mmCIF file of C-alpha atoms and ligand atoms in Angstrom:
data_model
loop_
_atom_site.group_PDB
_atom_site.id
_atom_site.type_symbol
_atom_site.label_atom_id
_atom_site.label_comp_id
_atom_site.label_asym_id
_atom_site.label_seq_id
_atom_site.Cartn_x
_atom_site.Cartn_y
_atom_site.Cartn_z
ATOM 1 C CA MET A 1 26.952 31.811 -10.397
ATOM 2 C CA SER A 2 25.844 32.490 -13.943
ATOM 3 C CA LEU A 3 23.213 31.158 -16.326
ATOM 4 C CA SER A 4 26.043 30.926 -18.892
ATOM 5 C CA GLU A 5 27.766 28.151 -16.928
ATOM 6 C CA ARG A 6 27.927 24.868 -18.819
ATOM 7 C CA ILE A 7 26.186 21.654 -17.822
ATOM 8 C CA VAL A 8 28.888 19.006 -17.447
ATOM 9 C CA ALA A 9 27.158 15.893 -16.092
ATOM 10 C CA LEU A 10 23.866 14.021 -16.297
ATOM 11 C CA ASP A 11 23.276 11.214 -13.777
ATOM 12 C CA LEU A 12 20.346 8.829 -13.456
ATOM 13 C CA TRP A 13 18.758 6.565 -10.865
ATOM 14 C CA HIS A 14 16.077 3.975 -11.676
ATOM 15 C CA LEU A 15 14.186 3.541 -8.400
ATOM 16 C CA ALA A 16 11.634 0.997 -7.176
ATOM 17 C CA LEU A 17 9.658 2.476 -4.273
ATOM 18 C CA PRO A 18 7.385 0.308 -2.093
ATOM 19 C CA VAL A 19 3.748 1.433 -1.779
ATOM 20 C CA VAL A 20 1.270 0.864 1.033
ATOM 21 C CA SER A 21 -1.588 -0.786 -0.879
ATOM 22 C CA ARG A 22 -2.947 -2.091 -4.151
ATOM 23 C CA ARG A 23 -4.751 0.406 -6.393
ATOM 24 C CA ASP A 24 -7.124 -0.486 -9.231
ATOM 25 C CA HIS A 25 -7.798 1.822 -12.188
ATOM 26 C CA GLY A 26 -9.661 1.490 -15.458
ATOM 27 C CA ILE A 27 -6.431 0.972 -17.368
ATOM 28 C CA GLY A 28 -4.523 -1.147 -14.860
ATOM 29 C CA SER A 29 -3.501 -1.827 -11.284
ATOM 30 C CA VAL A 30 -0.532 -0.778 -9.169
ATOM 31 C CA ALA A 31 0.778 -2.894 -6.300
ATOM 32 C CA GLY A 32 4.035 -3.667 -4.534
ATOM 33 C CA SER A 33 6.125 -0.785 -5.773
ATOM 34 C CA VAL A 34 6.235 2.022 -8.315
ATOM 35 C CA GLU A 35 9.259 2.804 -10.478
ATOM 36 C CA VAL A 36 10.561 6.271 -11.271
ATOM 37 C CA ILE A 37 13.659 7.709 -12.929
ATOM 38 C CA VAL A 38 15.522 10.507 -11.142
ATOM 39 C CA VAL A 39 17.873 12.745 -13.116
ATOM 40 C CA ARG A 40 20.574 15.054 -11.747
ATOM 41 C CA LEU A 41 22.291 17.699 -13.863
ATOM 42 C CA THR A 42 25.569 19.224 -12.682
ATOM 43 C CA ALA A 43 26.948 22.566 -13.850
ATOM 44 C CA GLU A 44 30.657 23.317 -14.120
ATOM 45 C CA GLY A 45 30.611 25.256 -10.832
ATOM 46 C CA GLY A 46 29.232 22.163 -9.051
ATOM 47 C CA ARG A 47 25.625 23.333 -8.631
ATOM 48 C CA VAL A 48 23.004 20.649 -9.370
ATOM 49 C CA GLY A 49 19.395 20.426 -10.569
ATOM 50 C CA TRP A 50 16.989 17.507 -10.070
ATOM 51 C CA GLY A 51 14.073 16.083 -12.019
ATOM 52 C CA GLU A 52 11.892 12.972 -12.096
ATOM 53 C CA ALA A 53 10.188 10.869 -14.755
ATOM 54 C CA SER A 54 7.198 8.967 -13.350
ATOM 55 C CA PRO A 55 6.204 6.545 -16.099
ATOM 56 C CA TRP A 56 3.275 4.153 -15.971
ATOM 57 C CA SER A 57 3.510 1.528 -18.691
ATOM 58 C CA VAL A 58 -0.234 1.614 -19.457
ATOM 59 C CA PHE A 59 -0.342 5.406 -19.600
ATOM 60 C CA THR A 60 2.817 7.250 -20.654
ATOM 61 C CA GLY A 61 5.432 4.510 -21.136
ATOM 62 C CA THR A 62 7.931 2.338 -19.294
ATOM 63 C CA PRO A 63 10.696 3.277 -16.833
ATOM 64 C CA GLU A 64 13.172 1.426 -19.046
ATOM 65 C CA ALA A 65 12.214 3.657 -21.999
ATOM 66 C CA ALA A 66 12.450 6.830 -19.901
ATOM 67 C CA TYR A 67 15.899 5.810 -18.595
ATOM 68 C CA ALA A 68 17.178 5.075 -22.104
ATOM 69 C CA ALA A 69 15.652 8.269 -23.532
ATOM 70 C CA LEU A 70 17.585 10.341 -20.986
ATOM 71 C CA ASP A 71 20.771 8.284 -20.778
ATOM 72 C CA ARG A 72 21.383 7.627 -24.438
ATOM 73 C CA TYR A 73 19.253 9.896 -26.599
ATOM 74 C CA MET A 74 18.832 13.188 -24.699
ATOM 75 C CA ARG A 75 22.271 13.278 -23.049
ATOM 76 C CA PRO A 76 23.895 14.869 -26.145
ATOM 77 C CA ALA A 77 21.227 17.609 -26.099
ATOM 78 C CA VAL A 78 22.193 18.570 -22.559
ATOM 79 C CA LEU A 79 25.939 18.218 -22.013
ATOM 80 C CA GLY A 80 27.794 21.410 -22.853
ATOM 81 C CA ALA A 81 24.629 23.515 -22.925
ATOM 82 C CA ALA A 82 24.397 26.704 -20.865
ATOM 83 C CA VAL A 83 22.345 26.460 -17.673
ATOM 84 C CA GLY A 84 19.959 29.137 -18.952
ATOM 85 C CA ASP A 85 19.326 27.586 -22.364
ATOM 86 C CA ILE A 86 16.250 25.663 -21.217
ATOM 87 C CA ALA A 87 14.122 26.247 -24.312
ATOM 88 C CA ALA A 88 16.980 25.369 -26.660
ATOM 89 C CA VAL A 89 17.818 22.131 -24.820
ATOM 90 C CA MET A 90 14.175 21.062 -24.744
ATOM 91 C CA GLU A 91 13.789 21.759 -28.475
ATOM 92 C CA ARG A 92 16.821 19.567 -29.184
ATOM 93 C CA ALA A 93 15.488 16.820 -26.900
ATOM 94 C CA ARG A 94 12.119 16.986 -28.657
ATOM 95 C CA ARG A 95 13.756 16.522 -32.049
ATOM 96 C CA MET A 96 15.956 13.691 -30.825
ATOM 97 C CA VAL A 97 13.205 11.572 -29.206
ATOM 98 C CA ALA A 98 9.548 11.143 -30.154
ATOM 99 C CA PHE A 99 6.997 10.789 -27.310
ATOM 100 C CA ALA A 100 8.865 9.952 -24.017
ATOM 101 C CA THR A 101 6.958 12.811 -22.377
ATOM 102 C CA ASP A 102 7.856 11.631 -18.866
ATOM 103 C CA ALA A 103 11.592 11.696 -19.689
ATOM 104 C CA LYS A 104 11.185 15.188 -21.172
ATOM 105 C CA ALA A 105 9.377 16.312 -18.016
ATOM 106 C CA ALA A 106 12.287 15.009 -15.933
ATOM 107 C CA LEU A 107 14.819 16.837 -18.084
ATOM 108 C CA GLU A 108 12.937 20.142 -18.098
ATOM 109 C CA THR A 109 12.358 19.932 -14.335
ATOM 110 C CA ALA A 110 16.085 19.415 -13.739
ATOM 111 C CA LEU A 111 16.936 22.332 -16.046
ATOM 112 C CA LEU A 112 14.461 24.615 -14.250
ATOM 113 C CA ASP A 113 15.729 23.496 -10.834
ATOM 114 C CA LEU A 114 19.331 24.130 -11.852
ATOM 115 C CA ALA A 115 18.534 27.527 -13.401
ATOM 116 C CA GLY A 116 16.463 28.507 -10.373
ATOM 117 C CA ARG A 117 19.219 27.553 -7.932
ATOM 118 C CA THR A 118 21.742 29.417 -10.089
ATOM 119 C CA ALA A 119 19.625 32.574 -10.324
ATOM 120 C CA GLY A 120 18.437 32.332 -6.714
ATOM 121 C CA VAL A 121 14.738 32.184 -7.624
ATOM 122 C CA PRO A 122 12.023 29.517 -7.268
ATOM 123 C CA VAL A 123 10.980 27.523 -10.343
ATOM 124 C CA TRP A 124 7.589 29.278 -10.362
ATOM 125 C CA ALA A 125 9.395 32.576 -10.998
ATOM 126 C CA LEU A 126 10.975 31.087 -14.145
ATOM 127 C CA LEU A 127 7.518 29.981 -15.341
ATOM 128 C CA GLY A 128 6.070 33.500 -15.280
ATOM 129 C CA GLY A 129 5.592 34.205 -11.598
ATOM 130 C CA ARG A 130 3.242 33.091 -8.859
ATOM 131 C CA CYS A 131 -0.554 33.325 -8.787
ATOM 132 C CA ARG A 132 -1.147 31.123 -5.723
ATOM 133 C CA GLU A 133 0.864 29.974 -2.709
ATOM 134 C CA ARG A 134 -1.342 27.029 -1.691
ATOM 135 C CA ILE A 135 -3.084 24.383 -3.801
ATOM 136 C CA PRO A 136 -6.089 22.348 -2.559
ATOM 137 C CA LEU A 137 -5.047 18.683 -2.351
ATOM 138 C CA SER A 138 -7.176 15.792 -3.616
ATOM 139 C CA CYS A 139 -6.476 12.166 -2.745
ATOM 140 C CA SER A 140 -7.601 9.300 -4.974
ATOM 141 C CA LEU A 141 -9.575 6.314 -3.652
ATOM 142 C CA ALA A 142 -8.692 3.178 -5.625
ATOM 143 C CA ASP A 143 -8.346 0.370 -3.098
ATOM 144 C CA PRO A 144 -10.281 -2.777 -4.084
ATOM 145 C CA ASP A 145 -11.098 -2.964 -0.342
ATOM 146 C CA PHE A 146 -13.525 -0.054 0.122
ATOM 147 C CA GLY A 147 -13.257 -0.420 3.898
ATOM 148 C CA ALA A 148 -9.582 0.493 3.636
ATOM 149 C CA ASP A 149 -10.514 3.556 1.572
ATOM 150 C CA LEU A 150 -13.094 4.628 4.158
ATOM 151 C CA ALA A 151 -10.382 4.436 6.825
ATOM 152 C CA LEU A 152 -8.169 6.546 4.552
ATOM 153 C CA VAL A 153 -10.990 9.099 4.184
ATOM 154 C CA GLU A 154 -11.123 9.510 7.975
ATOM 155 C CA ARG A 155 -7.377 10.115 8.023
ATOM 156 C CA LEU A 156 -7.601 12.588 5.117
ATOM 157 C CA LYS A 157 -10.368 14.553 6.804
ATOM 158 C CA ALA A 158 -8.401 14.660 10.053
ATOM 159 C CA ASP A 159 -5.556 16.165 8.000
ATOM 160 C CA GLY A 160 -7.867 18.841 6.583
ATOM 161 C CA ILE A 161 -8.210 17.360 3.103
ATOM 162 C CA GLY A 162 -11.601 18.099 1.550
ATOM 163 C CA ILE A 163 -11.339 16.514 -1.922
ATOM 164 C CA VAL A 164 -11.322 12.862 -2.976
ATOM 165 C CA LYS A 165 -11.357 11.259 -6.411
ATOM 166 C CA LEU A 166 -12.989 7.854 -6.725
ATOM 167 C CA LYS A 167 -11.418 5.522 -9.274
ATOM 168 C CA ALA A 168 -14.280 3.776 -11.056
ATOM 169 C CA GLY A 169 -14.939 1.382 -13.924
ATOM 170 C CA VAL A 170 -12.820 -1.521 -12.632
ATOM 171 C CA LYS A 171 -15.285 -3.853 -10.906
ATOM 172 C CA ASP A 172 -18.993 -3.634 -11.725
ATOM 173 C CA HIS A 173 -21.238 -0.592 -11.868
ATOM 174 C CA ARG A 174 -22.941 -1.504 -8.586
ATOM 175 C CA PHE A 175 -19.609 -1.252 -6.748
ATOM 176 C CA ASP A 176 -19.089 2.259 -8.143
ATOM 177 C CA MET A 177 -22.625 3.396 -7.259
ATOM 178 C CA MET A 178 -22.420 1.852 -3.778
ATOM 179 C CA ARG A 179 -19.179 3.678 -3.027
ATOM 180 C CA LEU A 180 -20.487 7.019 -4.307
ATOM 181 C CA GLU A 181 -23.736 6.671 -2.359
ATOM 182 C CA ARG A 182 -21.810 5.781 0.787
ATOM 183 C CA LEU A 183 -19.483 8.769 0.406
ATOM 184 C CA ALA A 184 -22.476 11.078 -0.147
ATOM 185 C CA ALA A 185 -24.298 9.686 2.891
ATOM 186 C CA ASP A 186 -21.396 9.615 5.361
ATOM 187 C CA HIS A 187 -19.098 12.325 3.976
ATOM 188 C CA GLY A 188 -21.385 14.927 2.417
ATOM 189 C CA ASP A 189 -18.824 17.595 3.287
ATOM 190 C CA LEU A 190 -16.290 16.163 0.823
ATOM 191 C CA ASP A 191 -15.825 17.374 -2.754
ATOM 192 C CA VAL A 192 -16.080 14.027 -4.630
ATOM 193 C CA ARG A 193 -14.829 13.523 -8.178
ATOM 194 C CA VAL A 194 -14.955 10.363 -10.322
ATOM 195 C CA ASP A 195 -12.213 9.083 -12.647
ATOM 196 C CA TYR A 196 -12.768 6.102 -14.951
ATOM 197 C CA ASN A 197 -9.242 6.073 -16.447
ATOM 198 C CA GLN A 198 -10.727 4.947 -19.807
ATOM 199 C CA GLY A 199 -12.385 1.964 -18.086
ATOM 200 C CA LEU A 200 -15.770 1.936 -19.848
ATOM 201 C CA ALA A 201 -16.558 0.131 -23.099
ATOM 202 C CA PRO A 202 -18.471 2.118 -25.730
ATOM 203 C CA GLY A 203 -21.650 0.064 -25.281
ATOM 204 C CA GLU A 204 -21.897 0.638 -21.528
ATOM 205 C CA ALA A 205 -20.466 4.139 -21.128
ATOM 206 C CA MET A 206 -23.598 6.233 -21.765
ATOM 207 C CA ALA A 207 -25.845 4.442 -19.257
ATOM 208 C CA ARG A 208 -23.189 4.275 -16.537
ATOM 209 C CA VAL A 209 -22.000 7.850 -16.884
ATOM 210 C CA ARG A 210 -25.601 9.141 -16.817
ATOM 211 C CA ASP A 211 -26.229 7.116 -13.661
ATOM 212 C CA VAL A 212 -23.143 8.461 -11.924
ATOM 213 C CA ALA A 213 -23.952 12.014 -13.040
ATOM 214 C CA GLU A 214 -27.261 11.714 -11.126
ATOM 215 C CA LEU A 215 -25.180 11.556 -7.932
ATOM 216 C CA ALA A 216 -23.649 14.926 -8.889
ATOM 217 C CA PRO A 217 -19.904 14.434 -8.429
ATOM 218 C CA SER A 218 -17.881 17.607 -9.093
ATOM 219 C CA PHE A 219 -16.637 16.114 -12.347
ATOM 220 C CA ILE A 220 -16.354 12.829 -14.233
ATOM 221 C CA GLU A 221 -12.950 12.134 -15.779
ATOM 222 C CA GLN A 222 -12.028 10.176 -18.911
ATOM 223 C CA PRO A 223 -14.787 7.512 -18.964
ATOM 224 C CA VAL A 224 -13.695 6.003 -22.274
ATOM 225 C CA ARG A 225 -10.545 5.306 -24.250
ATOM 226 C CA ALA A 226 -8.186 8.181 -24.977
ATOM 227 C CA ASP A 227 -8.739 8.078 -28.741
ATOM 228 C CA GLN A 228 -12.553 7.969 -28.581
ATOM 229 C CA PHE A 229 -13.039 11.712 -29.062
ATOM 230 C CA ALA A 230 -16.497 11.437 -30.676
ATOM 231 C CA LEU A 231 -17.816 9.339 -27.793
ATOM 232 C CA MET A 232 -16.325 11.744 -25.252
ATOM 233 C CA ALA A 233 -18.205 14.568 -26.996
ATOM 234 C CA ARG A 234 -21.500 12.627 -26.900
ATOM 235 C CA LEU A 235 -21.067 11.804 -23.197
ATOM 236 C CA ARG A 236 -20.320 15.439 -22.450
ATOM 237 C CA ASP A 237 -23.539 16.500 -24.186
ATOM 238 C CA ALA A 238 -25.584 13.909 -22.292
ATOM 239 C CA ILE A 239 -24.791 15.023 -18.718
ATOM 240 C CA ASP A 240 -24.886 18.188 -16.624
ATOM 241 C CA VAL A 241 -21.784 17.247 -14.626
ATOM 242 C CA PRO A 242 -18.515 18.569 -16.099
ATOM 243 C CA LEU A 243 -16.593 15.992 -18.128
ATOM 244 C CA LEU A 244 -12.796 16.088 -17.826
ATOM 245 C CA ALA A 245 -10.284 14.784 -20.340
ATOM 246 C CA ASP A 246 -7.100 13.199 -19.013
ATOM 247 C CA GLU A 247 -5.631 10.447 -21.192
ATOM 248 C CA SER A 248 -7.109 12.133 -24.308
ATOM 249 C CA VAL A 249 -4.954 15.232 -23.816
ATOM 250 C CA PHE A 250 -1.189 14.860 -23.473
ATOM 251 C CA GLY A 251 0.165 18.033 -25.076
ATOM 252 C CA PRO A 252 -1.011 21.305 -26.629
ATOM 253 C CA GLU A 253 -1.559 19.459 -29.924
ATOM 254 C CA ASP A 254 -4.179 17.203 -28.305
ATOM 255 C CA MET A 255 -5.692 20.209 -26.537
ATOM 256 C CA THR A 256 -6.243 21.923 -29.869
ATOM 257 C CA ARG A 257 -8.169 18.896 -31.094
ATOM 258 C CA ALA A 258 -10.076 18.463 -27.816
ATOM 259 C CA VAL A 259 -11.330 22.045 -28.007
ATOM 260 C CA ALA A 260 -12.199 21.788 -31.712
ATOM 261 C CA GLU A 261 -14.175 18.587 -31.173
ATOM 262 C CA GLY A 262 -15.799 19.685 -27.906
ATOM 263 C CA ILE A 263 -14.874 16.572 -25.945
ATOM 264 C CA CYS A 264 -14.604 18.084 -22.458
ATOM 265 C CA ASP A 265 -15.456 20.855 -19.996
ATOM 266 C CA GLY A 266 -12.028 20.672 -18.402
ATOM 267 C CA VAL A 267 -8.646 19.007 -18.632
ATOM 268 C CA SER A 268 -6.279 17.236 -16.266
ATOM 269 C CA VAL A 269 -2.895 18.900 -16.777
ATOM 270 C CA LYS A 270 0.148 16.725 -15.991
ATOM 271 C CA ILE A 271 3.790 17.493 -16.634
ATOM 272 C CA MET A 272 4.369 13.766 -17.329
ATOM 273 C CA LYS A 273 1.948 13.994 -20.271
ATOM 274 C CA SER A 274 2.875 17.445 -21.589
ATOM 275 C CA GLY A 275 6.630 16.852 -21.523
ATOM 276 C CA GLY A 276 7.431 19.398 -18.822
ATOM 277 C CA PRO A 277 6.155 22.402 -16.874
ATOM 278 C CA ARG A 278 6.341 24.901 -19.739
ATOM 279 C CA ARG A 279 4.049 22.912 -22.008
ATOM 280 C CA ALA A 280 1.751 22.187 -19.041
ATOM 281 C CA CYS A 281 1.359 25.937 -18.540
ATOM 282 C CA ALA A 282 0.598 26.273 -22.261
ATOM 283 C CA ILE A 283 -2.198 23.702 -21.998
ATOM 284 C CA ALA A 284 -3.689 25.520 -19.012
ATOM 285 C CA GLN A 285 -3.694 28.769 -20.985
ATOM 286 C CA MET A 286 -5.358 27.054 -23.940
ATOM 287 C CA ALA A 287 -8.030 25.604 -21.646
ATOM 288 C CA GLU A 288 -8.764 28.989 -20.157
ATOM 289 C CA ALA A 289 -8.962 30.643 -23.577
ATOM 290 C CA ALA A 290 -11.463 27.997 -24.682
ATOM 291 C CA GLY A 291 -13.626 28.448 -21.580
ATOM 292 C CA LEU A 292 -12.570 25.160 -19.972
ATOM 293 C CA THR A 293 -11.395 24.419 -16.437
ATOM 294 C CA ALA A 294 -8.120 22.726 -15.520
ATOM 295 C CA TYR A 295 -7.015 20.322 -12.796
ATOM 296 C CA GLY A 296 -3.497 19.505 -11.583
ATOM 297 C CA GLY A 297 -3.154 15.785 -12.182
ATOM 298 C CA ASP A 298 -0.177 13.536 -11.632
ATOM 299 C CA MET A 299 1.148 10.009 -12.106
ATOM 300 C CA PHE A 300 2.613 7.683 -9.432
ATOM 301 C CA GLU A 301 5.229 10.195 -8.319
ATOM 302 C CA THR A 302 7.560 10.968 -5.460
ATOM 303 C CA GLY A 303 7.713 14.340 -3.786
ATOM 304 C CA LEU A 304 10.326 15.391 -6.350
ATOM 305 C CA ALA A 305 7.873 15.299 -9.282
ATOM 306 C CA HIS A 306 5.151 16.700 -7.010
ATOM 307 C CA LEU A 307 7.368 19.752 -6.454
ATOM 308 C CA ALA A 308 7.647 20.315 -10.214
ATOM 309 C CA GLY A 309 3.857 20.064 -10.481
ATOM 310 C CA ALA A 310 3.327 22.429 -7.566
ATOM 311 C CA HIS A 311 5.590 25.119 -9.067
ATOM 312 C CA THR A 312 3.748 24.661 -12.388
ATOM 313 C CA ILE A 313 0.312 25.163 -10.820
ATOM 314 C CA ALA A 314 1.644 28.102 -8.810
ATOM 315 C CA ALA A 315 2.360 29.788 -12.163
ATOM 316 C CA ALA A 316 -0.822 28.660 -13.992
ATOM 317 C CA PRO A 317 -3.882 30.720 -12.976
ATOM 318 C CA ALA A 318 -6.231 28.503 -15.021
ATOM 319 C CA ILE A 319 -5.556 25.392 -12.888
ATOM 320 C CA THR A 320 -8.312 26.136 -10.385
ATOM 321 C CA LEU A 321 -9.513 22.633 -9.461
ATOM 322 C CA GLY A 322 -6.640 21.760 -7.112
ATOM 323 C CA CYS A 323 -4.052 19.006 -7.423
ATOM 324 C CA GLU A 324 -3.588 15.327 -6.609
ATOM 325 C CA PHE A 325 -0.028 15.303 -5.333
ATOM 326 C CA TYR A 326 -0.854 12.853 -2.545
ATOM 327 C CA GLN A 327 1.502 9.939 -3.201
ATOM 328 C CA ALA A 328 4.492 11.286 -1.264
ATOM 329 C CA ARG A 329 2.384 11.593 1.889
ATOM 330 C CA TYR A 330 -0.256 8.892 1.510
ATOM 331 C CA TYR A 331 0.934 6.197 -0.897
ATOM 332 C CA LEU A 332 4.709 5.646 -0.833
ATOM 333 C CA ARG A 333 6.080 3.799 2.172
ATOM 334 C CA GLU A 334 8.877 6.351 2.120
ATOM 335 C CA ASP A 335 9.349 9.428 -0.034
ATOM 336 C CA ILE A 336 12.768 10.353 -1.444
ATOM 337 C CA LEU A 337 12.864 14.035 -0.448
ATOM 338 C CA ALA A 338 15.171 15.141 2.348
ATOM 339 C CA GLU A 339 12.237 17.003 3.947
ATOM 340 C CA PRO A 340 8.519 16.110 3.903
ATOM 341 C CA PHE A 341 6.643 17.232 0.799
ATOM 342 C CA PRO A 342 4.891 20.349 2.139
ATOM 343 C CA VAL A 343 1.185 19.816 2.900
ATOM 344 C CA GLU A 344 -0.708 21.884 5.471
ATOM 345 C CA ASP A 345 -4.431 21.888 6.263
ATOM 346 C CA GLY A 346 -5.300 19.965 3.112
ATOM 347 C CA HIS A 347 -3.239 22.197 0.825
ATOM 348 C CA VAL A 348 0.103 21.811 -0.893
ATOM 349 C CA VAL A 349 2.295 24.733 0.139
ATOM 350 C CA VAL A 350 4.395 25.922 -2.793
ATOM 351 C CA PRO A 351 8.032 26.408 -1.748
ATOM 352 C CA ASP A 352 9.528 29.868 -2.188
ATOM 353 C CA ARG A 353 13.168 28.814 -1.959
ATOM 354 C CA PRO A 354 15.445 28.716 -5.047
ATOM 355 C CA GLY A 355 14.774 25.999 -7.621
ATOM 356 C CA LEU A 356 12.281 23.344 -6.578
ATOM 357 C CA GLY A 357 12.993 24.261 -2.968
ATOM 358 C CA ILE A 358 13.696 20.787 -1.535
ATOM 359 C CA LEU A 359 16.459 18.313 -2.452
ATOM 360 C CA PRO A 360 16.228 14.537 -2.715
ATOM 361 C CA ASP A 361 17.985 12.479 -0.051
ATOM 362 C CA GLU A 362 20.861 10.826 -1.939
ATOM 363 C CA ASP A 363 21.110 7.988 0.593
ATOM 364 C CA LYS A 364 17.511 7.079 -0.241
ATOM 365 C CA LEU A 365 18.297 7.182 -3.961
ATOM 366 C CA ALA A 366 21.133 4.710 -3.401
ATOM 367 C CA HIS A 367 18.924 2.543 -1.170
ATOM 368 C CA TYR A 368 16.022 2.231 -3.649
ATOM 369 C CA ALA A 369 18.051 2.145 -6.884
ATOM 370 C CA LEU A 370 17.638 -0.803 -9.254
ATOM 371 C CA ARG A 371 20.422 0.739 -11.318
ATOM 372 C CA SER A 372 22.197 4.064 -11.667
ATOM 373 C CA THR A 373 24.843 5.819 -13.736
ATOM 374 C CA VAL A 374 26.482 6.752 -10.409
ATOM 375 C CA ALA A 375 28.898 4.187 -8.988
ATOM 376 C CA ALA A 376 27.612 2.709 -5.722
HETATM 377 MG MG1 MG B 1 -7.119 10.621 -14.595
#
């Protein structure tokens, strides 16, 4: 029962999880299933900690790369380390593997879960303590069949959810405008955001973003490619609606440049981009210091990664725009947690039990595994 206990095992599962529908985004589509990597660390006393990498090949990387980063390259940084040596292990992992931010997020989540369970405190307590117990939940609308999304909106509203994010820039501009006008007309009570996921070409971005800004969504996210900082800055200057950076800002290093070059009014903070909860909290602090807002984004995750995000936002006062941890409830056919990911009245409820607060169901891991380091 001590943070000095040694970590003696690292196990992995590569899962393929069926989803309920196709989703189109500016950088690519998702259909059929999503793949995640689950990691379990075991300490010498037998206590365990869990984490998840939720890669998307067009965004952060591939599941195969995340699996190899953890299995082969980060394993030596972890085995034999003390449960409490989170910062030291993550520094070693960072030096051993470039990029692989989703694998680093999985590792740091598992370390925090294990340390939290060992110390008897929630992960948010290890990240500096709690500033909020509930986080407003946003659900993304990305179905090529808008009728299906409208049916989803009715279900979301019945569940108390008041925020939606429309994925735009895939079909033509008229489809985006039609959907936004319809949402404004029929669901004026909703907080509507727009996310292009880098979908606009430089020549079309200014006219389209200005048009969409006329409809006054709460923010417009990442209209153009991640590396087009100068164009992001020009778009920001051209509209009154806040412009958010997502793909442009992975870690604190990108945030420094985003602030210096004035590319955004806010940032989508994701542990899968930052490389773990601690660096996500750092980005949120940098945003606040620069006078920017912050949003709790995610990738295609299970409830396990959602929990890591929820504890992160619970400890990050600057993340005031809510979160989008909807996949466990509204996108996966079945989540992997042993209990439902906690959502009440349109808010994620941050667990106050030790570690992440909820364990994965190991039978589900075995059921959905494409491969694992654990013998079947
Ligand atoms: Mg985004």
